[in-house]
């Protein structure tokens, strides 16, 4: 088989596995086997770059961030649809259809979930994805092709079962499932970035990102529901063989497009109404948000007859669900001090039941948020479940506001230790700058012992408070010095619970390096970042010795995290804690890679082209940013450092290299240009 043939086979296989995994949710091979196929394709493509095509599965994420999105005009406007809010309005819609078509005509409805996401259009030319756009104002939207290509369930090429003579356009809704939304917000919270209010905002924010590489990390999904065929001239082509909307949904699914499986066809409006009610009840069982149902006349031919008004088609209507809202009283605004000292205002609410749970508390995020909404203690407020999960205070009911209420004022001192609050730089958050603040210590201990961190069994909030309150520990390093006698002095702590707690503490010593790194509570370092760093540096000492340049070379580590890590390890108090943990016998190094075929790692020596080489990058490169070059070097096993020394193996020098180049020359360090570095990494040139 020629490389070109093998490439085609691999692409077809990978496409089919992507479809099984991302669309059908039914993979048939292991992640490892899949990765092997991709790796083989990547190798072949880098050996034969002339064979790379834009629809190759390796080409989902690419290109440089764009400054702006080109505007594209929709050949057929993307209309919106009218809304109905009760059964009577759905019956009115049905009556209008009957009046327009005449009493003799038969018709049926296709009823779908109304996905609460962002509408997009995808154009396929000769079977390959050519353009992806937002709805915009309906007439013209933004060309966000590069961002949409990163959504793995969107086919870059459609299955070729049916020869497609001309181009097609499909439309649908991009959305973020609940788990993806929560993971995204959790990692934003860790990095102290503003949170998205709901999955729809997160989706729309993600699609507007300038850098497709960042979009690729957002677990966006899509459901497609509209299909338009074009004739050779690009005009709307009739497809009498596919006259039913319902059939078209099946056609889309057959071609590999993700479609929602809950659509149904009904002949009678009563059935339509019942189906809508049914989903209003069951909406919380879905793993994504819907804000209603969409009712469409099923026959495509009738769409033409019924036509459209300026804004919306006459053949479709939305049945909107009542918002999941509740009213209650804001009894207090309390300040919560986090482990990094950030002070977050929290609404204390009169308990109220909303969409499956009782709510008595909701974050108010920050001072500005409260001022913007002018929320006051004593107000009657509307609360909503953002993404159906996280409760938020939407607004105050001004009609109910009591006389003499006063606007919220942010206290100037920490509610716990009374240290003056400070604002750092541009941040909206106020912080307690006292690292020894009991609230911060408590939050750090809670973080350290938590399920995702060191996972110390028995170290719950009450025990933590007792242990801290009695001064048994001053920081997390002291946890491992706790004795049976000390614990015995605590109220309600019997011998048995003391032993259990000590057992939990002992067991936690065995947690892997990435958990330990995460547990330390380094600002901005979440679980993912901790994993990347642990894998890369392999010991806590190497992390502590890393420079910002070395850190940003690690995948997914940006300058903010890098700076935070460096400053964490410059702090004497933190170093003392690490020494205590070391003395206690915690794992300070990465375990040897696990055996077994799945790991893909060799237990022996690192055979990558730049294994153990220390590399410095200087000057302006023409084909890469420095970060990208650092990434390449890292992936070949090299370490990137910031300054040239006797230990430096290579200096990669771009245009206008200055003092580092001179120093490297004087020390006899080997100097490489971009091409030479590429050759070294690809193995074409030996070290
Ligand atoms: S059909 C001309 N079907 O709701 C009809 N829209 O208010 C085009 N939406 O812009 C829309 N789920 O963003 C249709 N199953 C569905 C939908 C859906 C969500 C959104 C879409 C549209 C808006 C209309």
mmCIF file of C-alpha atoms in Angstrom, residues 39-188:
data_model
loop_
_atom_site.group_PDB
_atom_site.id
_atom_site.type_symbol
_atom_site.label_atom_id
_atom_site.label_comp_id
_atom_site.label_asym_id
_atom_site.label_seq_id
_atom_site.Cartn_x
_atom_site.Cartn_y
_atom_site.Cartn_z
ATOM 1 C CA UNK A 39 -0.157 8.884 15.580
ATOM 2 C CA UNK A 40 0.391 6.771 12.471
ATOM 3 C CA UNK A 41 -1.550 9.249 10.360
ATOM 4 C CA UNK A 42 0.383 12.156 11.831
ATOM 5 C CA UNK A 43 3.691 10.445 11.109
ATOM 6 C CA UNK A 44 2.717 9.713 7.531
ATOM 7 C CA UNK A 45 1.475 13.229 7.014
ATOM 8 C CA UNK A 46 4.610 14.802 8.379
ATOM 9 C CA UNK A 47 6.678 12.572 6.105
ATOM 10 C CA UNK A 48 4.432 13.530 3.158
ATOM 11 C CA UNK A 49 3.179 17.039 3.869
ATOM 12 C CA UNK A 50 2.012 17.333 0.259
ATOM 13 C CA UNK A 51 -0.680 14.773 1.083
ATOM 14 C CA UNK A 52 -2.217 16.807 3.933
ATOM 15 C CA UNK A 53 -5.770 17.910 3.129
ATOM 16 C CA UNK A 54 -7.951 20.237 5.206
ATOM 17 C CA UNK A 55 -10.487 17.478 5.854
ATOM 18 C CA UNK A 56 -7.897 15.205 7.474
ATOM 19 C CA UNK A 57 -8.760 14.385 11.109
ATOM 20 C CA UNK A 58 -5.341 15.784 12.063
ATOM 21 C CA UNK A 59 -6.358 19.219 10.809
ATOM 22 C CA UNK A 60 -9.087 20.104 13.305
ATOM 23 C CA UNK A 61 -7.045 22.541 15.304
ATOM 24 C CA UNK A 62 -4.804 24.784 13.379
ATOM 25 C CA UNK A 63 -3.794 28.213 12.383
ATOM 26 C CA UNK A 64 -2.898 31.248 14.358
ATOM 27 C CA UNK A 65 -5.396 33.214 16.430
ATOM 28 C CA UNK A 66 -7.356 35.577 14.210
ATOM 29 C CA UNK A 67 -7.752 39.254 15.021
ATOM 30 C CA UNK A 68 -11.291 39.445 13.648
ATOM 31 C CA UNK A 69 -13.819 37.112 12.079
ATOM 32 C CA UNK A 70 -14.696 37.815 8.445
ATOM 33 C CA UNK A 71 -18.378 38.604 7.948
ATOM 34 C CA UNK A 72 -20.370 36.202 5.803
ATOM 35 C CA UNK A 73 -23.783 36.709 4.263
ATOM 36 C CA UNK A 74 -26.212 33.815 4.669
ATOM 37 C CA UNK A 75 -27.533 32.761 1.260
ATOM 38 C CA UNK A 76 -30.875 32.154 2.982
ATOM 39 C CA UNK A 77 -31.473 34.309 6.083
ATOM 40 C CA UNK A 78 -31.349 32.510 9.429
ATOM 41 C CA UNK A 79 -34.750 33.382 10.815
ATOM 42 C CA UNK A 80 -35.860 33.081 14.386
ATOM 43 C CA UNK A 81 -39.196 31.606 15.428
ATOM 44 C CA UNK A 82 -42.238 32.901 17.224
ATOM 45 C CA UNK A 83 -42.759 31.947 20.844
ATOM 46 C CA UNK A 84 -45.767 30.488 22.619
ATOM 47 C CA UNK A 85 -46.115 30.305 26.384
ATOM 48 C CA UNK A 86 -49.240 28.186 26.904
ATOM 49 C CA UNK A 87 -51.410 25.519 25.310
ATOM 50 C CA UNK A 88 -53.883 28.003 23.868
ATOM 51 C CA UNK A 89 -51.140 29.695 21.888
ATOM 52 C CA UNK A 90 -50.071 26.341 20.458
ATOM 53 C CA UNK A 91 -53.678 25.717 19.382
ATOM 54 C CA UNK A 92 -53.775 29.192 17.803
ATOM 55 C CA UNK A 93 -50.688 28.266 15.807
ATOM 56 C CA UNK A 94 -52.325 25.048 14.654
ATOM 57 C CA UNK A 95 -55.488 26.955 13.659
ATOM 58 C CA UNK A 96 -53.439 29.428 11.646
ATOM 59 C CA UNK A 97 -51.790 26.578 9.746
ATOM 60 C CA UNK A 98 -55.161 24.980 9.022
ATOM 61 C CA UNK A 99 -56.610 28.292 7.855
ATOM 62 C CA UNK A 100 -53.673 28.924 5.573
ATOM 63 C CA UNK A 101 -53.694 25.441 4.045
ATOM 64 C CA UNK A 102 -57.449 24.987 3.847
ATOM 65 C CA UNK A 103 -59.590 22.471 5.727
ATOM 66 C CA UNK A 104 -58.960 19.537 3.366
ATOM 67 C CA UNK A 105 -55.194 19.433 3.626
ATOM 68 C CA UNK A 106 -53.459 16.919 5.817
ATOM 69 C CA UNK A 107 -50.292 17.712 7.644
ATOM 70 C CA UNK A 108 -48.241 16.468 10.569
ATOM 71 C CA UNK A 109 -45.856 18.048 13.035
ATOM 72 C CA UNK A 110 -42.292 17.204 13.887
ATOM 73 C CA UNK A 111 -41.584 18.252 17.459
ATOM 74 C CA UNK A 112 -38.052 18.734 18.750
ATOM 75 C CA UNK A 113 -36.262 19.866 21.854
ATOM 76 C CA UNK A 114 -35.329 23.537 21.733
ATOM 77 C CA UNK A 115 -31.649 23.379 22.551
ATOM 78 C CA UNK A 116 -30.458 26.339 24.603
ATOM 79 C CA UNK A 117 -27.269 27.059 22.737
ATOM 80 C CA UNK A 118 -25.991 29.109 19.825
ATOM 81 C CA UNK A 119 -27.287 28.724 16.264
ATOM 82 C CA UNK A 120 -24.698 27.992 13.580
ATOM 83 C CA UNK A 121 -24.612 27.218 9.897
ATOM 84 C CA UNK A 122 -22.236 24.741 8.257
ATOM 85 C CA UNK A 123 -21.580 24.656 4.526
ATOM 86 C CA UNK A 124 -20.253 21.536 2.848
ATOM 87 C CA UNK A 125 -18.773 21.888 -0.591
ATOM 88 C CA UNK A 126 -18.016 18.673 -2.454
ATOM 89 C CA UNK A 127 -18.634 16.830 0.776
ATOM 90 C CA UNK A 128 -16.074 18.760 2.838
ATOM 91 C CA UNK A 129 -16.771 21.352 5.497
ATOM 92 C CA UNK A 130 -16.051 24.672 3.790
ATOM 93 C CA UNK A 131 -17.613 27.307 6.011
ATOM 94 C CA UNK A 132 -19.014 27.569 9.505
ATOM 95 C CA UNK A 133 -20.809 30.724 10.597
ATOM 96 C CA UNK A 134 -22.790 32.220 13.436
ATOM 97 C CA UNK A 135 -26.347 33.409 12.927
ATOM 98 C CA UNK A 136 -25.370 37.035 13.577
ATOM 99 C CA UNK A 137 -28.309 39.294 12.798
ATOM 100 C CA UNK A 138 -29.849 36.576 10.647
ATOM 101 C CA UNK A 139 -28.682 38.186 7.412
ATOM 102 C CA UNK A 140 -24.991 37.978 8.057
ATOM 103 C CA UNK A 141 -22.873 36.319 10.694
ATOM 104 C CA UNK A 142 -19.238 35.716 11.572
ATOM 105 C CA UNK A 143 -17.074 33.198 9.790
ATOM 106 C CA UNK A 144 -16.028 30.994 12.710
ATOM 107 C CA UNK A 145 -14.984 28.009 10.606
ATOM 108 C CA UNK A 146 -11.719 27.486 12.487
ATOM 109 C CA UNK A 147 -13.556 27.337 15.815
ATOM 110 C CA UNK A 148 -16.297 25.031 14.584
ATOM 111 C CA UNK A 149 -13.765 22.647 13.060
ATOM 112 C CA UNK A 150 -12.508 21.907 16.570
ATOM 113 C CA UNK A 151 -15.866 20.384 17.554
ATOM 114 C CA UNK A 152 -15.094 16.731 17.162
ATOM 115 C CA UNK A 153 -18.653 15.623 16.429
ATOM 116 C CA UNK A 154 -18.834 17.902 13.383
ATOM 117 C CA UNK A 155 -17.715 15.878 10.377
ATOM 118 C CA UNK A 156 -15.008 17.562 8.323
ATOM 119 C CA UNK A 157 -16.104 15.326 5.467
ATOM 120 C CA UNK A 158 -19.434 13.657 5.174
ATOM 121 C CA UNK A 159 -19.942 9.968 4.651
ATOM 122 C CA UNK A 160 -20.097 9.140 0.996
ATOM 123 C CA UNK A 161 -22.904 6.641 1.003
ATOM 124 C CA UNK A 162 -24.982 8.882 -1.176
ATOM 125 C CA UNK A 163 -23.149 10.839 -3.853
ATOM 126 C CA UNK A 164 -23.775 14.487 -3.134
ATOM 127 C CA UNK A 165 -24.003 16.243 -6.417
ATOM 128 C CA UNK A 166 -23.962 19.741 -5.057
ATOM 129 C CA UNK A 167 -23.310 21.700 -1.935
ATOM 130 C CA UNK A 168 -25.391 21.504 1.187
ATOM 131 C CA UNK A 169 -25.927 23.721 4.182
ATOM 132 C CA UNK A 170 -26.827 22.335 7.586
ATOM 133 C CA UNK A 171 -27.876 24.388 10.559
ATOM 134 C CA UNK A 172 -28.129 23.578 14.186
ATOM 135 C CA UNK A 173 -27.309 24.506 17.705
ATOM 136 C CA UNK A 174 -23.913 24.373 19.413
ATOM 137 C CA UNK A 175 -24.176 23.784 23.145
ATOM 138 C CA UNK A 176 -22.185 22.797 26.195
ATOM 139 C CA UNK A 177 -23.420 19.814 28.216
ATOM 140 C CA UNK A 178 -23.778 20.311 31.973
ATOM 141 C CA UNK A 179 -20.668 18.344 32.921
ATOM 142 C CA UNK A 180 -18.548 20.272 30.433
ATOM 143 C CA UNK A 181 -19.953 23.556 31.658
ATOM 144 C CA UNK A 182 -19.222 22.738 35.257
ATOM 145 C CA UNK A 183 -15.708 21.553 34.513
ATOM 146 C CA UNK A 184 -15.074 24.746 32.565
ATOM 147 C CA UNK A 185 -16.331 26.968 35.359
ATOM 148 C CA UNK A 186 -14.446 24.965 37.964
ATOM 149 C CA UNK A 187 -11.205 25.499 36.139
ATOM 150 C CA UNK A 188 -12.021 29.175 35.700
#
